[in-house]
mmCIF file of N, CA and C in Angstrom:
data_model
loop_
_atom_site.group_PDB
_atom_site.id
_atom_site.type_symbol
_atom_site.label_atom_id
_atom_site.label_comp_id
_atom_site.label_asym_id
_atom_site.label_seq_id
_atom_site.Cartn_x
_atom_site.Cartn_y
_atom_site.Cartn_z
ATOM 1 N N MET E 19 1.065 -1.178 0.210
ATOM 2 C CA MET E 19 0.038 0.037 -0.184
ATOM 3 C C MET E 19 0.889 1.384 -0.224
ATOM 4 N N PRO E 20 1.946 1.530 0.750
ATOM 5 C CA PRO E 20 2.747 2.568 0.940
ATOM 6 C C PRO E 20 3.224 2.258 -0.514
ATOM 7 N N SER E 21 3.503 2.296 -1.483
ATOM 8 C CA SER E 21 4.230 2.079 -2.606
ATOM 9 C C SER E 21 2.986 2.940 -3.363
ATOM 10 N N GLY E 22 2.398 2.585 -3.610
ATOM 11 C CA GLY E 22 0.659 3.027 -4.266
ATOM 12 C C GLY E 22 0.588 4.479 -3.795
ATOM 13 N N LEU E 23 0.604 4.766 -2.622
ATOM 14 C CA LEU E 23 0.573 6.036 -1.692
ATOM 15 C C LEU E 23 1.449 7.125 -2.555
ATOM 16 N N ALA E 24 2.651 6.958 -2.149
ATOM 17 C CA ALA E 24 3.546 7.714 -2.944
ATOM 18 C C ALA E 24 3.825 7.709 -4.275
ATOM 19 N N ALA E 25 3.168 6.750 -4.728
ATOM 20 C CA ALA E 25 3.330 7.337 -6.410
ATOM 21 C C ALA E 25 1.860 8.135 -6.677
ATOM 22 N N ALA E 26 0.496 8.100 -5.843
ATOM 23 C CA ALA E 26 -0.353 8.801 -5.606
ATOM 24 C C ALA E 26 0.136 10.483 -5.553
ATOM 25 N N SER E 27 0.990 10.416 -4.186
ATOM 26 C CA SER E 27 1.371 11.812 -3.681
ATOM 27 C C SER E 27 1.981 12.787 -5.172
ATOM 28 N N LEU E 28 2.905 11.874 -6.148
ATOM 29 C CA LEU E 28 3.301 12.180 -7.236
ATOM 30 C C LEU E 28 2.312 12.988 -8.430
ATOM 31 N N LEU E 29 0.911 12.778 -7.997
ATOM 32 C CA LEU E 29 -0.058 13.086 -9.146
ATOM 33 C C LEU E 29 -0.451 14.816 -8.551
ATOM 34 N N VAL E 30 -0.197 15.097 -7.336
ATOM 35 C CA VAL E 30 -0.459 16.479 -6.467
ATOM 36 C C VAL E 30 0.205 17.202 -6.737
ATOM 37 N N PRO E 31 -0.123 18.373 -7.168
ATOM 38 C CA PRO E 31 0.920 19.476 -7.594
ATOM 39 C C PRO E 31 1.593 20.250 -6.320
ATOM 40 N N GLU E 32 2.841 20.158 -6.611
ATOM 41 C CA GLU E 32 3.845 20.695 -5.080
ATOM 42 C C GLU E 32 3.113 21.808 -4.553
ATOM 43 N N GLY E 33 2.545 22.787 -4.949
ATOM 44 C CA GLY E 33 1.889 23.712 -4.557
ATOM 45 C C GLY E 33 0.155 23.736 -4.007
ATOM 46 N N ALA E 34 -0.291 22.605 -4.109
ATOM 47 C CA ALA E 34 -1.442 22.534 -3.394
ATOM 48 C C ALA E 34 -1.776 22.066 -2.100
ATOM 49 N N ALA E 35 -2.185 22.886 -1.465
ATOM 50 C CA ALA E 35 -2.403 22.576 0.363
ATOM 51 C C ALA E 35 -4.156 22.676 0.656
ATOM 52 N N THR E 36 -4.122 22.124 1.744
ATOM 53 C CA THR E 36 -5.895 21.937 2.100
ATOM 54 C C THR E 36 -5.805 23.839 3.069
ATOM 55 N N GLU E 37 -7.420 23.590 3.461
ATOM 56 C CA GLU E 37 -7.328 24.914 4.241
ATOM 57 C C GLU E 37 -6.328 24.938 5.584
ATOM 58 N N ASN E 38 -5.904 23.917 6.308
ATOM 59 C CA ASN E 38 -5.091 24.073 7.368
ATOM 60 C C ASN E 38 -3.816 23.534 6.787
ATOM 61 N N ASP E 39 -3.318 24.019 5.699
ATOM 62 C CA ASP E 39 -1.883 23.996 5.227
ATOM 63 C C ASP E 39 -0.998 22.576 5.244
ATOM 64 N N ILE E 40 -1.966 21.800 5.051
ATOM 65 C CA ILE E 40 -1.634 20.122 4.583
ATOM 66 C C ILE E 40 -0.727 20.229 3.107
ATOM 67 N N THR E 41 0.343 19.896 2.690
ATOM 68 C CA THR E 41 0.639 19.753 1.474
ATOM 69 C C THR E 41 1.064 17.994 1.332
ATOM 70 N N VAL E 42 1.759 17.954 -0.013
ATOM 71 C CA VAL E 42 2.018 16.686 -0.030
ATOM 72 C C VAL E 42 3.719 16.580 0.114
ATOM 73 N N SER E 43 4.030 17.250 0.888
ATOM 74 C CA SER E 43 5.313 16.940 1.841
ATOM 75 C C SER E 43 5.212 16.610 3.033
ATOM 76 N N ASP E 44 3.853 16.875 3.814
ATOM 77 C CA ASP E 44 3.529 15.950 5.134
ATOM 78 C C ASP E 44 2.870 14.755 4.645
ATOM 79 N N VAL E 45 2.183 14.428 3.779
ATOM 80 C CA VAL E 45 2.206 13.197 3.189
ATOM 81 C C VAL E 45 3.611 12.203 2.637
ATOM 82 N N GLY E 46 4.440 12.948 2.316
ATOM 83 C CA GLY E 46 5.702 12.042 2.128
ATOM 84 C C GLY E 46 6.242 12.366 3.752
ATOM 85 N N ASP E 47 6.210 12.767 4.433
ATOM 86 C CA ASP E 47 6.954 12.622 5.827
ATOM 87 C C ASP E 47 5.911 11.533 7.096
ATOM 88 N N TYR E 48 4.888 11.268 6.641
ATOM 89 C CA TYR E 48 4.071 10.168 7.344
ATOM 90 C C TYR E 48 4.133 9.116 6.342
ATOM 91 N N LEU E 49 4.823 8.685 5.429
ATOM 92 C CA LEU E 49 4.954 8.026 4.662
ATOM 93 C C LEU E 49 6.532 7.333 4.952
ATOM 94 N N ALA E 50 7.434 8.434 5.403
ATOM 95 C CA ALA E 50 8.650 7.903 5.811
ATOM 96 C C ALA E 50 8.814 7.314 7.308
ATOM 97 N N HIS E 51 7.432 8.294 7.947
ATOM 98 C CA HIS E 51 7.241 7.029 9.178
ATOM 99 C C HIS E 51 6.759 5.810 9.457
ATOM 100 N N ASP E 52 6.599 5.276 8.195
ATOM 101 C CA ASP E 52 5.439 4.362 7.990
ATOM 102 C C ASP E 52 4.022 4.581 8.120
ATOM 103 N N GLU E 53 3.806 5.767 8.553
ATOM 104 C CA GLU E 53 2.074 6.296 9.045
ATOM 105 C C GLU E 53 1.216 6.328 7.993
ATOM 106 N N TRP E 54 1.356 4.994 7.130
ATOM 107 C CA TRP E 54 0.496 5.318 5.889
ATOM 108 C C TRP E 54 -0.763 5.166 5.713
ATOM 109 N N GLU E 55 -1.936 5.371 7.073
ATOM 110 C CA GLU E 55 -3.056 5.479 7.144
ATOM 111 C C GLU E 55 -2.860 6.805 7.218
ATOM 112 N N MET E 56 -2.310 7.296 7.762
ATOM 113 C CA MET E 56 -2.500 9.398 8.327
ATOM 114 C C MET E 56 -2.114 9.808 6.961
ATOM 115 N N ALA E 57 -1.198 9.044 5.793
ATOM 116 C CA ALA E 57 -0.917 9.407 4.556
ATOM 117 C C ALA E 57 -2.032 9.556 3.571
ATOM 118 N N LEU E 58 -2.734 8.319 3.817
ATOM 119 C CA LEU E 58 -3.716 8.380 3.221
ATOM 120 C C LEU E 58 -5.014 9.316 3.382
ATOM 121 N N ASP E 59 -5.458 9.732 4.732
ATOM 122 C CA ASP E 59 -5.872 10.316 4.751
ATOM 123 C C ASP E 59 -5.477 11.603 4.526
ATOM 124 N N LEU E 60 -4.567 11.947 4.593
ATOM 125 C CA LEU E 60 -3.903 13.668 3.996
ATOM 126 C C LEU E 60 -4.158 13.630 2.464
ATOM 127 N N LEU E 61 -4.047 12.656 1.813
ATOM 128 C CA LEU E 61 -3.862 12.448 0.490
ATOM 129 C C LEU E 61 -5.447 12.743 -0.009
ATOM 130 N N GLU E 62 -6.702 12.144 0.767
ATOM 131 C CA GLU E 62 -8.251 12.169 0.460
ATOM 132 C C GLU E 62 -8.157 13.612 0.738
ATOM 133 N N GLU E 63 -7.742 14.193 1.330
ATOM 134 C CA GLU E 63 -7.818 15.742 1.987
ATOM 135 C C GLU E 63 -7.433 16.552 0.907
ATOM 136 N N LEU E 64 -6.042 16.445 0.074
ATOM 137 C CA LEU E 64 -5.921 17.210 -0.455
ATOM 138 C C LEU E 64 -6.666 16.916 -2.025
ATOM 139 N N GLY E 65 -6.779 15.948 -2.364
ATOM 140 C CA GLY E 65 -7.583 15.568 -3.330
ATOM 141 C C GLY E 65 -9.024 15.847 -3.568
ATOM 142 N N ASP E 66 -9.698 15.792 -2.150
ATOM 143 C CA ASP E 66 -11.197 17.053 -2.376
ATOM 144 C C ASP E 66 -10.590 18.539 -2.549
ATOM 145 N N GLU E 67 -9.366 19.317 -1.539
ATOM 146 C CA GLU E 67 -9.425 20.238 -1.763
ATOM 147 C C GLU E 67 -9.007 20.630 -3.394
ATOM 148 N N TRP E 68 -7.937 20.149 -3.918
ATOM 149 C CA TRP E 68 -7.942 20.145 -5.393
ATOM 150 C C TRP E 68 -8.652 19.902 -5.961
ATOM 151 N N THR E 69 -9.554 19.093 -6.250
ATOM 152 C CA THR E 69 -11.005 18.958 -7.233
ATOM 153 C C THR E 69 -12.116 20.126 -7.098
ATOM 154 N N ALA E 70 -12.085 20.430 -5.315
ATOM 155 C CA ALA E 70 -13.433 21.967 -5.396
ATOM 156 C C ALA E 70 -12.278 22.679 -5.811
ATOM 157 N N LEU E 71 -11.187 23.220 -6.199
ATOM 158 C CA LEU E 71 -10.684 24.288 -6.881
ATOM 159 C C LEU E 71 -11.069 23.902 -8.847
ATOM 160 N N GLY E 72 -11.339 22.759 -8.832
ATOM 161 C CA GLY E 72 -11.574 22.405 -10.416
ATOM 162 C C GLY E 72 -9.963 22.205 -10.910
ATOM 163 N N LEU E 73 -9.441 22.015 -10.236
ATOM 164 C CA LEU E 73 -7.787 21.720 -11.210
ATOM 165 C C LEU E 73 -8.018 19.666 -11.652
ATOM 166 N N ARG E 74 -7.194 19.826 -12.747
ATOM 167 C CA ARG E 74 -7.071 18.627 -13.178
ATOM 168 C C ARG E 74 -5.525 18.120 -13.028
ATOM 169 N N CYS E 75 -5.027 16.784 -13.056
ATOM 170 C CA CYS E 75 -3.767 16.530 -13.467
ATOM 171 C C CYS E 75 -3.683 15.952 -14.682
ATOM 172 N N ALA E 76 -2.884 16.918 -15.410
ATOM 173 C CA ALA E 76 -2.478 16.716 -16.865
ATOM 174 C C ALA E 76 -2.522 14.771 -17.093
ATOM 175 N N SER E 77 -1.717 14.234 -16.721
ATOM 176 C CA SER E 77 -1.987 13.281 -16.443
ATOM 177 C C SER E 77 -2.739 11.754 -16.162
ATOM 178 N N CYS E 78 -4.267 12.821 -15.355
ATOM 179 C CA CYS E 78 -5.409 11.912 -15.234
ATOM 180 C C CYS E 78 -6.065 11.453 -16.010
ATOM 181 N N PRO E 79 -6.857 10.303 -15.858
ATOM 182 C CA PRO E 79 -7.956 10.013 -17.189
ATOM 183 C C PRO E 79 -8.923 10.877 -16.814
#
């Protein structure tokens, strides 16, 4: 699971952040400490924020 989360984090733009200033860097920190459940939660929050802004990944379907 963690390698999939790391791959997913690469799809999030570096400047993306939630209202609480959570960034993809925070996801990487949790993955580095084997806290993959927290990393997943943060990725979900980032995804919600990112899609709420109407942004899309150029390599996403």
